[in-house]
PDB file of N, CA and C in Angstrom:
ATOM      1  N   MET A1181       2.182  -2.431  15.164  1.00 85.00           N
ATOM      2  CA  MET A1181       1.721  -3.260  14.079  1.00 85.00           C
ATOM      3  C   MET A1181       1.074  -2.358  13.032  1.00 85.00           C
ATOM      4  N   ASN A1182       1.426  -2.594  11.762  1.00 87.00           N
ATOM      5  CA  ASN A1182       0.907  -1.796  10.660  1.00 87.00           C
ATOM      6  C   ASN A1182       0.445  -2.720   9.547  1.00 87.00           C
ATOM      7  N   ILE A1183      -0.341  -2.172   8.651  1.00 86.00           N
ATOM      8  CA  ILE A1183      -0.817  -2.950   7.505  1.00 86.00           C
ATOM      9  C   ILE A1183      -0.716  -2.101   6.250  1.00 86.00           C
ATOM     10  N   ILE A1184      -0.346  -2.748   5.170  1.00 90.00           N
ATOM     11  CA  ILE A1184      -0.428  -2.139   3.845  1.00 90.00           C
ATOM     12  C   ILE A1184      -1.278  -3.096   3.029  1.00 90.00           C
ATOM     13  N   SER A1185      -2.187  -2.554   2.245  1.00 89.00           N
ATOM     14  CA  SER A1185      -3.086  -3.436   1.505  1.00 89.00           C
ATOM     15  C   SER A1185      -3.545  -2.791   0.212  1.00 89.00           C
ATOM     16  N   THR A1186      -4.101  -3.639  -0.623  1.00 89.00           N
ATOM     17  CA  THR A1186      -4.718  -3.187  -1.867  1.00 89.00           C
ATOM     18  C   THR A1186      -6.095  -3.823  -1.966  1.00 89.00           C
ATOM     19  N   VAL A1187      -6.959  -3.170  -2.689  1.00 84.00           N
ATOM     20  CA  VAL A1187      -8.280  -3.708  -2.992  1.00 84.00           C
ATOM     21  C   VAL A1187      -8.440  -3.610  -4.503  1.00 84.00           C
ATOM     22  N   THR A1188      -8.681  -4.744  -5.161  1.00 85.00           N
ATOM     23  CA  THR A1188      -8.828  -4.726  -6.614  1.00 85.00           C
ATOM     24  C   THR A1188     -10.199  -4.197  -7.005  1.00 85.00           C
ATOM     25  N   ASN A1189     -10.364  -3.945  -8.306  1.00 83.00           N
ATOM     26  CA  ASN A1189     -11.669  -3.483  -8.783  1.00 83.00           C
ATOM     27  C   ASN A1189     -12.726  -4.586  -8.701  1.00 83.00           C
ATOM     28  N   GLN A1190     -12.313  -5.825  -8.397  1.00 86.00           N
ATOM     29  CA  GLN A1190     -13.260  -6.912  -8.142  1.00 86.00           C
ATOM     30  C   GLN A1190     -13.469  -7.133  -6.644  1.00 86.00           C
ATOM     31  N   GLY A1191     -12.838  -6.315  -5.811  1.00 84.00           N
ATOM     32  CA  GLY A1191     -13.001  -6.422  -4.367  1.00 84.00           C
ATOM     33  C   GLY A1191     -12.042  -7.376  -3.673  1.00 84.00           C
ATOM     34  N   LYS A1192     -11.073  -7.910  -4.387  1.00 88.00           N
ATOM     35  CA  LYS A1192     -10.094  -8.825  -3.799  1.00 88.00           C
ATOM     36  C   LYS A1192      -9.058  -8.022  -3.012  1.00 88.00           C
ATOM     37  N   VAL A1193      -8.782  -8.464  -1.794  1.00 88.00           N
ATOM     38  CA  VAL A1193      -7.859  -7.743  -0.915  1.00 88.00           C
ATOM     39  C   VAL A1193      -6.530  -8.487  -0.837  1.00 88.00           C
ATOM     40  N   ARG A1194      -5.447  -7.752  -0.966  1.00 91.00           N
ATOM     41  CA  ARG A1194      -4.090  -8.251  -0.726  1.00 91.00           C
ATOM     42  C   ARG A1194      -3.524  -7.372   0.379  1.00 91.00           C
ATOM     43  N   PHE A1195      -2.858  -7.990   1.364  1.00 92.00           N
ATOM     44  CA  PHE A1195      -2.321  -7.184   2.455  1.00 92.00           C
ATOM     45  C   PHE A1195      -1.036  -7.783   2.999  1.00 92.00           C
ATOM     46  N   MET A1196      -0.313  -6.955   3.728  1.00 94.00           N
ATOM     47  CA  MET A1196       0.900  -7.372   4.416  1.00 94.00           C
ATOM     48  C   MET A1196       0.942  -6.636   5.750  1.00 94.00           C
ATOM     49  N   ILE A1197       1.085  -7.388   6.824  1.00 93.00           N
ATOM     50  CA  ILE A1197       1.225  -6.806   8.158  1.00 93.00           C
ATOM     51  C   ILE A1197       2.713  -6.731   8.465  1.00 93.00           C
ATOM     52  N   TYR A1198       3.140  -5.606   9.010  1.00 94.00           N
ATOM     53  CA  TYR A1198       4.559  -5.420   9.322  1.00 94.00           C
ATOM     54  C   TYR A1198       4.677  -4.637  10.622  1.00 94.00           C
ATOM     55  N   ASP A1199       5.792  -4.830  11.314  1.00 94.00           N
ATOM     56  CA  ASP A1199       5.995  -4.172  12.609  1.00 94.00           C
ATOM     57  C   ASP A1199       6.800  -2.886  12.515  1.00 94.00           C
ATOM     58  N   GLU A1200       7.671  -2.803  11.540  1.00 95.00           N
ATOM     59  CA  GLU A1200       8.548  -1.647  11.445  1.00 95.00           C
ATOM     60  C   GLU A1200       7.825  -0.431  10.855  1.00 95.00           C
ATOM     61  N   LYS A1201       8.524   0.675  10.802  1.00 94.00           N
ATOM     62  CA  LYS A1201       8.016   1.896  10.183  1.00 94.00           C
ATOM     63  C   LYS A1201       7.915   1.678   8.667  1.00 94.00           C
ATOM     64  N   MET A1202       6.962   2.344   8.022  1.00 94.00           N
ATOM     65  CA  MET A1202       6.853   2.257   6.565  1.00 94.00           C
ATOM     66  C   MET A1202       8.059   2.949   5.948  1.00 94.00           C
ATOM     67  N   THR A1203       8.839   2.182   5.220  1.00 97.00           N
ATOM     68  CA  THR A1203      10.032   2.685   4.542  1.00 97.00           C
ATOM     69  C   THR A1203       9.992   2.224   3.095  1.00 97.00           C
ATOM     70  N   ALA A1204      10.903   2.745   2.288  1.00 97.00           N
ATOM     71  CA  ALA A1204      10.980   2.319   0.890  1.00 97.00           C
ATOM     72  C   ALA A1204      11.176   0.806   0.771  1.00 97.00           C
ATOM     73  N   PRO A1205      12.087   0.185   1.542  1.00 98.00           N
ATOM     74  CA  PRO A1205      12.231  -1.278   1.433  1.00 98.00           C
ATOM     75  C   PRO A1205      10.959  -2.049   1.811  1.00 98.00           C
ATOM     76  N   VAL A1206      10.204  -1.562   2.786  1.00 98.00           N
ATOM     77  CA  VAL A1206       8.946  -2.226   3.162  1.00 98.00           C
ATOM     78  C   VAL A1206       7.945  -2.123   2.010  1.00 98.00           C
ATOM     79  N   LEU A1207       7.804  -0.941   1.431  1.00 97.00           N
ATOM     80  CA  LEU A1207       6.885  -0.763   0.304  1.00 97.00           C
ATOM     81  C   LEU A1207       7.306  -1.638  -0.872  1.00 97.00           C
ATOM     82  N   ILE A1208       8.581  -1.683  -1.168  1.00 98.00           N
ATOM     83  CA  ILE A1208       9.075  -2.498  -2.281  1.00 98.00           C
ATOM     84  C   ILE A1208       8.830  -3.984  -2.013  1.00 98.00           C
ATOM     85  N   ARG A1209       8.993  -4.409  -0.778  1.00 98.00           N
ATOM     86  CA  ARG A1209       8.700  -5.808  -0.433  1.00 98.00           C
ATOM     87  C   ARG A1209       7.233  -6.130  -0.757  1.00 98.00           C
ATOM     88  N   PHE A1210       6.333  -5.210  -0.403  1.00 97.00           N
ATOM     89  CA  PHE A1210       4.912  -5.402  -0.697  1.00 97.00           C
ATOM     90  C   PHE A1210       4.657  -5.392  -2.208  1.00 97.00           C
ATOM     91  N   LEU A1211       5.265  -4.456  -2.915  1.00 98.00           N
ATOM     92  CA  LEU A1211       5.080  -4.378  -4.365  1.00 98.00           C
ATOM     93  C   LEU A1211       5.576  -5.649  -5.054  1.00 98.00           C
ATOM     94  N   ASN A1212       6.708  -6.179  -4.610  1.00 98.00           N
ATOM     95  CA  ASN A1212       7.211  -7.438  -5.170  1.00 98.00           C
ATOM     96  C   ASN A1212       6.213  -8.568  -4.964  1.00 98.00           C
ATOM     97  N   ARG A1213       5.592  -8.611  -3.798  1.00 96.00           N
ATOM     98  CA  ARG A1213       4.578  -9.639  -3.528  1.00 96.00           C
ATOM     99  C   ARG A1213       3.369  -9.471  -4.446  1.00 96.00           C
ATOM    100  N   LEU A1214       2.970  -8.215  -4.684  1.00 95.00           N
ATOM    101  CA  LEU A1214       1.849  -7.973  -5.598  1.00 95.00           C
ATOM    102  C   LEU A1214       2.161  -8.480  -7.000  1.00 95.00           C
ATOM    103  N   LEU A1215       3.347  -8.147  -7.482  1.00 96.00           N
ATOM    104  CA  LEU A1215       3.713  -8.525  -8.844  1.00 96.00           C
ATOM    105  C   LEU A1215       3.880 -10.026  -9.002  1.00 96.00           C
ATOM    106  N   ARG A1216       4.304 -10.682  -7.955  1.00 94.00           N
ATOM    107  CA  ARG A1216       4.531 -12.129  -8.024  1.00 94.00           C
ATOM    108  C   ARG A1216       3.245 -12.872  -8.409  1.00 94.00           C
ATOM    109  N   GLU A1217       2.101 -12.370  -7.981  1.00 86.00           N
ATOM    110  CA  GLU A1217       0.827 -13.044  -8.253  1.00 86.00           C
ATOM    111  C   GLU A1217       0.022 -12.402  -9.384  1.00 86.00           C
ATOM    112  N   ALA A1218       0.505 -11.298  -9.924  1.00 90.00           N
ATOM    113  CA  ALA A1218      -0.250 -10.582 -10.961  1.00 90.00           C
ATOM    114  C   ALA A1218      -0.101 -11.262 -12.319  1.00 90.00           C
ATOM    115  N   LYS A1219      -1.210 -11.386 -13.012  1.00 91.00           N
ATOM    116  CA  LYS A1219      -1.194 -11.958 -14.356  1.00 91.00           C
ATOM    117  C   LYS A1219      -1.167 -10.865 -15.427  1.00 91.00           C
ATOM    118  N   LYS A1220      -1.536  -9.651 -15.036  1.00 93.00           N
ATOM    119  CA  LYS A1220      -1.553  -8.501 -15.939  1.00 93.00           C
ATOM    120  C   LYS A1220      -0.770  -7.363 -15.294  1.00 93.00           C
ATOM    121  N   LYS A1221      -0.599  -6.277 -16.046  1.00 96.00           N
ATOM    122  CA  LYS A1221       0.062  -5.096 -15.499  1.00 96.00           C
ATOM    123  C   LYS A1221      -0.772  -4.552 -14.344  1.00 96.00           C
ATOM    124  N   VAL A1222      -0.106  -4.207 -13.267  1.00 95.00           N
ATOM    125  CA  VAL A1222      -0.763  -3.684 -12.069  1.00 95.00           C
ATOM    126  C   VAL A1222      -0.836  -2.162 -12.161  1.00 95.00           C
ATOM    127  N   CYS A1223      -2.022  -1.613 -11.985  1.00 94.00           N
ATOM    128  CA  CYS A1223      -2.224  -0.169 -11.858  1.00 94.00           C
ATOM    129  C   CYS A1223      -2.576   0.063 -10.397  1.00 94.00           C
ATOM    130  N   LEU A1224      -1.672   0.695  -9.678  1.00 93.00           N
ATOM    131  CA  LEU A1224      -1.812   0.833  -8.230  1.00 93.00           C
ATOM    132  C   LEU A1224      -1.992   2.295  -7.853  1.00 93.00           C
ATOM    133  N   ILE A1225      -3.028   2.574  -7.076  1.00 89.00           N
ATOM    134  CA  ILE A1225      -3.303   3.927  -6.600  1.00 89.00           C
ATOM    135  C   ILE A1225      -2.773   4.037  -5.179  1.00 89.00           C
ATOM    136  N   LEU A1226      -1.887   4.993  -4.962  1.00 89.00           N
ATOM    137  CA  LEU A1226      -1.274   5.220  -3.653  1.00 89.00           C
ATOM    138  C   LEU A1226      -1.832   6.493  -3.037  1.00 89.00           C
ATOM    139  N   ASP A1227      -1.706   6.606  -1.710  1.00 82.00           N
ATOM    140  CA  ASP A1227      -2.324   7.737  -1.014  1.00 82.00           C
ATOM    141  C   ASP A1227      -1.343   8.812  -0.556  1.00 82.00           C
ATOM    142  N   HIS A1228      -0.292   9.024  -1.289  1.00 74.00           N
ATOM    143  CA  HIS A1228       0.635  10.142  -1.063  1.00 74.00           C
ATOM    144  C   HIS A1228       1.429  10.078   0.232  1.00 74.00           C
ATOM    145  N   LEU A1229       1.868   8.911   0.626  1.00 82.00           N
ATOM    146  CA  LEU A1229       2.827   8.848   1.727  1.00 82.00           C
ATOM    147  C   LEU A1229       4.169   9.345   1.207  1.00 82.00           C
ATOM    148  N   ARG A1230       4.965   9.876   2.068  1.00 88.00           N
ATOM    149  CA  ARG A1230       6.277  10.376   1.667  1.00 88.00           C
ATOM    150  C   ARG A1230       7.106   9.262   1.018  1.00 88.00           C
ATOM    151  N   VAL A1231       6.991   8.046   1.557  1.00 93.00           N
ATOM    152  CA  VAL A1231       7.781   6.921   1.048  1.00 93.00           C
ATOM    153  C   VAL A1231       7.430   6.588  -0.406  1.00 93.00           C
ATOM    154  N   ASP A1232       6.218   6.898  -0.840  1.00 89.00           N
ATOM    155  CA  ASP A1232       5.811   6.632  -2.225  1.00 89.00           C
ATOM    156  C   ASP A1232       6.710   7.345  -3.228  1.00 89.00           C
ATOM    157  N   HIS A1233       7.326   8.437  -2.806  1.00 90.00           N
ATOM    158  CA  HIS A1233       8.139   9.269  -3.690  1.00 90.00           C
ATOM    159  C   HIS A1233       9.639   9.094  -3.451  1.00 90.00           C
ATOM    160  N   ALA A1234      10.011   8.117  -2.645  1.00 95.00           N
ATOM    161  CA  ALA A1234      11.429   7.891  -2.339  1.00 95.00           C
ATOM    162  C   ALA A1234      12.190   7.476  -3.600  1.00 95.00           C
ATOM    163  N   ARG A1235      13.453   7.877  -3.666  1.00 97.00           N
ATOM    164  CA  ARG A1235      14.288   7.528  -4.819  1.00 97.00           C
ATOM    165  C   ARG A1235      14.336   6.024  -5.061  1.00 97.00           C
ATOM    166  N   LEU A1236      14.456   5.262  -3.987  1.00 98.00           N
ATOM    167  CA  LEU A1236      14.524   3.805  -4.101  1.00 98.00           C
ATOM    168  C   LEU A1236      13.239   3.238  -4.719  1.00 98.00           C
ATOM    169  N   VAL A1237      12.103   3.775  -4.321  1.00 97.00           N
ATOM    170  CA  VAL A1237      10.814   3.329  -4.871  1.00 97.00           C
ATOM    171  C   VAL A1237      10.709   3.739  -6.337  1.00 97.00           C
ATOM    172  N   LYS A1238      11.061   4.972  -6.652  1.00 97.00           N
ATOM    173  CA  LYS A1238      11.003   5.435  -8.045  1.00 97.00           C
ATOM    174  C   LYS A1238      11.891   4.585  -8.943  1.00 97.00           C
ATOM    175  N   SER A1239      13.067   4.242  -8.448  1.00 98.00           N
ATOM    176  CA  SER A1239      13.988   3.401  -9.207  1.00 98.00           C
ATOM    177  C   SER A1239      13.394   2.010  -9.430  1.00 98.00           C
ATOM    178  N   TRP A1240      12.799   1.443  -8.379  1.00 98.00           N
ATOM    179  CA  TRP A1240      12.176   0.125  -8.489  1.00 98.00           C
ATOM    180  C   TRP A1240      11.031   0.157  -9.503  1.00 98.00           C
ATOM    181  N   VAL A1241      10.208   1.199  -9.442  1.00 98.00           N
ATOM    182  CA  VAL A1241       9.082   1.332 -10.374  1.00 98.00           C
ATOM    183  C   VAL A1241       9.603   1.445 -11.807  1.00 98.00           C
ATOM    184  N   GLN A1242      10.650   2.212 -12.010  1.00 98.00           N
ATOM    185  CA  GLN A1242      11.243   2.358 -13.347  1.00 98.00           C
ATOM    186  C   GLN A1242      11.722   1.006 -13.874  1.00 98.00           C
ATOM    187  N   GLU A1243      12.351   0.219 -13.021  1.00 98.00           N
ATOM    188  CA  GLU A1243      12.839  -1.110 -13.413  1.00 98.00           C
ATOM    189  C   GLU A1243      11.689  -2.068 -13.724  1.00 98.00           C
ATOM    190  N   ASN A1244      10.528  -1.813 -13.163  1.00 98.00           N
ATOM    191  CA  ASN A1244       9.372  -2.702 -13.323  1.00 98.00           C
ATOM    192  C   ASN A1244       8.226  -2.051 -14.094  1.00 98.00           C
ATOM    193  N   LYS A1245       8.535  -1.039 -14.897  1.00 98.00           N
ATOM    194  CA  LYS A1245       7.480  -0.251 -15.548  1.00 98.00           C
ATOM    195  C   LYS A1245       6.608  -1.052 -16.515  1.00 98.00           C
ATOM    196  N   LYS A1246       7.080  -2.188 -16.987  1.00 97.00           N
ATOM    197  CA  LYS A1246       6.236  -3.025 -17.847  1.00 97.00           C
ATOM    198  C   LYS A1246       5.223  -3.826 -17.032  1.00 97.00           C
ATOM    199  N   LYS A1247       5.441  -3.894 -15.716  1.00 97.00           N
ATOM    200  CA  LYS A1247       4.584  -4.700 -14.847  1.00 97.00           C
ATOM    201  C   LYS A1247       3.689  -3.878 -13.931  1.00 97.00           C
ATOM    202  N   ILE A1248       4.060  -2.590 -13.699  1.00 97.00           N
ATOM    203  CA  ILE A1248       3.315  -1.795 -12.715  1.00 97.00           C
ATOM    204  C   ILE A1248       3.303  -0.320 -13.106  1.00 97.00           C
ATOM    205  N   LYS A1249       2.193   0.340 -12.815  1.00 97.00           N
ATOM    206  CA  LYS A1249       2.043   1.786 -13.009  1.00 97.00           C
ATOM    207  C   LYS A1249       1.444   2.345 -11.729  1.00 97.00           C
ATOM    208  N   LEU A1250       2.074   3.373 -11.177  1.00 94.00           N
ATOM    209  CA  LEU A1250       1.592   3.986  -9.938  1.00 94.00           C
ATOM    210  C   LEU A1250       0.837   5.274 -10.226  1.00 94.00           C
ATOM    211  N   PHE A1251      -0.235   5.479  -9.478  1.00 92.00           N
ATOM    212  CA  PHE A1251      -1.017   6.708  -9.504  1.00 92.00           C
ATOM    213  C   PHE A1251      -1.147   7.166  -8.056  1.00 92.00           C
ATOM    214  N   HIS A1252      -1.379   8.455  -7.850  1.00 87.00           N
ATOM    215  CA  HIS A1252      -1.491   8.984  -6.486  1.00 87.00           C
ATOM    216  C   HIS A1252      -2.823   9.685  -6.285  1.00 87.00           C
ATOM    217  N   LEU A1253      -3.450   9.403  -5.156  1.00 81.00           N
ATOM    218  CA  LEU A1253      -4.656  10.123  -4.766  1.00 81.00           C
ATOM    219  C   LEU A1253      -4.286  11.569  -4.450  1.00 81.00           C
ATOM    220  N   PRO A1254      -5.239  12.482  -4.572  1.00 77.00           N
ATOM    221  CA  PRO A1254      -4.969  13.850  -4.127  1.00 77.00           C
ATOM    222  C   PRO A1254      -4.651  13.852  -2.626  1.00 77.00           C
ATOM    223  N   SER A1255      -3.868  14.801  -2.195  1.00 70.00           N
ATOM    224  CA  SER A1255      -3.550  14.921  -0.769  1.00 70.00           C
ATOM    225  C   SER A1255      -4.830  15.083   0.040  1.00 70.00           C
ATOM    226  N   ASP A1256      -4.818  14.568   1.259  1.00 65.00           N
ATOM    227  CA  ASP A1256      -5.953  14.682   2.185  1.00 65.00           C
ATOM    228  C   ASP A1256      -7.266  14.161   1.603  1.00 65.00           C
ATOM    229  N   SER A1257      -7.205  13.004   0.961  1.00 62.00           N
ATOM    230  CA  SER A1257      -8.430  12.424   0.394  1.00 62.00           C
ATOM    231  C   SER A1257      -8.672  11.037   0.989  1.00 62.00           C
ATOM    232  N   LEU A1258      -8.661  10.967   2.315  1.00 60.00           N
ATOM    233  CA  LEU A1258      -8.840   9.686   2.999  1.00 60.00           C
ATOM    234  C   LEU A1258     -10.166   9.025   2.652  1.00 60.00           C
ATOM    235  N   ASP A1259     -11.179   9.829   2.332  1.00 58.00           N
ATOM    236  CA  ASP A1259     -12.488   9.279   1.984  1.00 58.00           C
ATOM    237  C   ASP A1259     -12.457   8.500   0.669  1.00 58.00           C
ATOM    238  N   LEU A1260     -11.435   8.720  -0.162  1.00 55.00           N
ATOM    239  CA  LEU A1260     -11.295   7.992  -1.426  1.00 55.00           C
ATOM    240  C   LEU A1260     -10.479   6.716  -1.266  1.00 55.00           C
ATOM    241  N   ASN A1261      -9.979   6.457  -0.068  1.00 55.00           N
ATOM    242  CA  ASN A1261      -9.066   5.353   0.172  1.00 55.00           C
ATOM    243  C   ASN A1261      -9.747   4.239   0.969  1.00 55.00           C
ATOM    244  N   PRO A1262     -10.193   3.153   0.296  1.00 56.00           N
ATOM    245  CA  PRO A1262     -10.857   2.061   1.017  1.00 56.00           C
ATOM    246  C   PRO A1262      -9.919   1.342   1.979  1.00 56.00           C
ATOM    247  N   ASP A1263      -8.641   1.529   1.800  1.00 54.00           N
ATOM    248  CA  ASP A1263      -7.627   0.902   2.644  1.00 54.00           C
ATOM    249  C   ASP A1263      -7.670   1.432   4.076  1.00 54.00           C
ATOM    250  N   GLN A1264      -8.155   2.637   4.266  1.00 56.00           N
ATOM    251  CA  GLN A1264      -8.180   3.248   5.599  1.00 56.00           C
ATOM    252  C   GLN A1264      -8.982   2.420   6.598  1.00 56.00           C
ATOM    253  N   SER A1265     -10.092   1.831   6.154  1.00 55.00           N
ATOM    254  CA  SER A1265     -10.904   1.046   7.090  1.00 55.00           C
ATOM    255  C   SER A1265     -10.187  -0.229   7.517  1.00 55.00           C
ATOM    256  N   LEU A1266      -9.383  -0.824   6.634  1.00 55.00           N
ATOM    257  CA  LEU A1266      -8.600  -2.005   7.015  1.00 55.00           C
ATOM    258  C   LEU A1266      -7.569  -1.650   8.073  1.00 55.00           C
ATOM    259  N   ASN A1267      -6.894  -0.533   7.881  1.00 56.00           N
ATOM    260  CA  ASN A1267      -5.882  -0.092   8.839  1.00 56.00           C
ATOM    261  C   ASN A1267      -6.533   0.204  10.188  1.00 56.00           C
ATOM    262  N   CYS A1268      -7.688   0.841  10.159  1.00 60.00           N
ATOM    263  CA  CYS A1268      -8.410   1.153  11.393  1.00 60.00           C
ATOM    264  C   CYS A1268      -8.821  -0.131  12.114  1.00 60.00           C
ATOM    265  N   ASP A1269      -9.330  -1.113  11.361  1.00 56.00           N
ATOM    266  CA  ASP A1269      -9.721  -2.393  11.967  1.00 56.00           C
ATOM    267  C   ASP A1269      -8.536  -3.083  12.625  1.00 56.00           C
ATOM    268  N   LEU A1270      -7.401  -3.098  11.948  1.00 54.00           N
ATOM    269  CA  LEU A1270      -6.209  -3.736  12.504  1.00 54.00           C
ATOM    270  C   LEU A1270      -5.814  -3.079  13.815  1.00 54.00           C
ATOM    271  N   LYS A1271      -5.750  -1.760  13.819  1.00 55.00           N
ATOM    272  CA  LYS A1271      -5.316  -1.038  15.015  1.00 55.00           C
ATOM    273  C   LYS A1271      -6.325  -1.193  16.158  1.00 55.00           C
ATOM    274  N   THR A1272      -7.609  -1.170  15.835  1.00 63.00           N
ATOM    275  CA  THR A1272      -8.643  -1.300  16.854  1.00 63.00           C
ATOM    276  C   THR A1272      -8.646  -2.687  17.484  1.00 63.00           C
ATOM    277  N   ASN A1273      -8.415  -3.710  16.682  1.00 63.00           N
ATOM    278  CA  ASN A1273      -8.502  -5.086  17.159  1.00 63.00           C
ATOM    279  C   ASN A1273      -7.169  -5.690  17.587  1.00 63.00           C
ATOM    280  N   SER A1274      -6.104  -4.919  17.534  1.00 60.00           N
ATOM    281  CA  SER A1274      -4.807  -5.419  18.000  1.00 60.00           C
ATOM    282  C   SER A1274      -4.622  -5.024  19.463  1.00 60.00           C
ATOM    283  N   ASN A1275      -3.484  -5.299  19.993  1.00 59.00           N
ATOM    284  CA  ASN A1275      -3.189  -4.983  21.396  1.00 59.00           C
ATOM    285  C   ASN A1275      -2.711  -3.550  21.588  1.00 59.00           C
ATOM    286  N   GLN A1276      -3.010  -2.672  20.661  1.00 56.00           N
ATOM    287  CA  GLN A1276      -2.539  -1.299  20.766  1.00 56.00           C
ATOM    288  C   GLN A1276      -3.484  -0.415  21.561  1.00 56.00           C
ATOM    289  N   GLY A1277      -4.507  -0.985  22.118  1.00 54.00           N
ATOM    290  CA  GLY A1277      -5.417  -0.186  22.936  1.00 54.00           C
ATOM    291  C   GLY A1277      -6.437   0.554  22.102  1.00 54.00           C
ATOM    292  N   SER A1278      -6.999   1.577  22.678  1.00 49.00           N
ATOM    293  CA  SER A1278      -8.034   2.361  22.028  1.00 49.00           C
ATOM    294  C   SER A1278      -7.445   3.210  20.910  1.00 49.00           C
ATOM    295  N   VAL A1279      -8.087   3.169  19.766  1.00 46.00           N
ATOM    296  CA  VAL A1279      -7.619   3.915  18.602  1.00 46.00           C
ATOM    297  C   VAL A1279      -8.769   4.732  18.058  1.00 46.00           C
ATOM    298  N   GLN A1280      -8.514   5.969  17.732  1.00 47.00           N
ATOM    299  CA  GLN A1280      -9.504   6.847  17.111  1.00 47.00           C
ATOM    300  C   GLN A1280      -9.316   6.786  15.606  1.00 47.00           C
ATOM    301  N   CYS A1281     -10.333   6.363  14.860  1.00 46.00           N
ATOM    302  CA  CYS A1281     -10.230   6.268  13.398  1.00 46.00           C
ATOM    303  C   CYS A1281     -11.115   7.303  12.736  1.00 46.00           C
TER     304      CYS A1281
END
């Protein structure tokens, strides 16, 4: 079980739980859900997963550039990513056993 989520500058959380590996189609599915509810252009900060740079994702972002802009955190900057605590909570409280966060 995995989670992808966002936290707005007002503290509002959007998330999606998924079972499969994080792939370009999974990320795009989440991005489509974000845009569906957005009233303004979305500025999204990503944490440098390999999938963030996939051709399919880049193509999707280009097609939606009026609705979304992606930014990337510096590599190895988990302390700047509030999403990490959500992922840790999910893994700790699911049936996956003991997890070190």
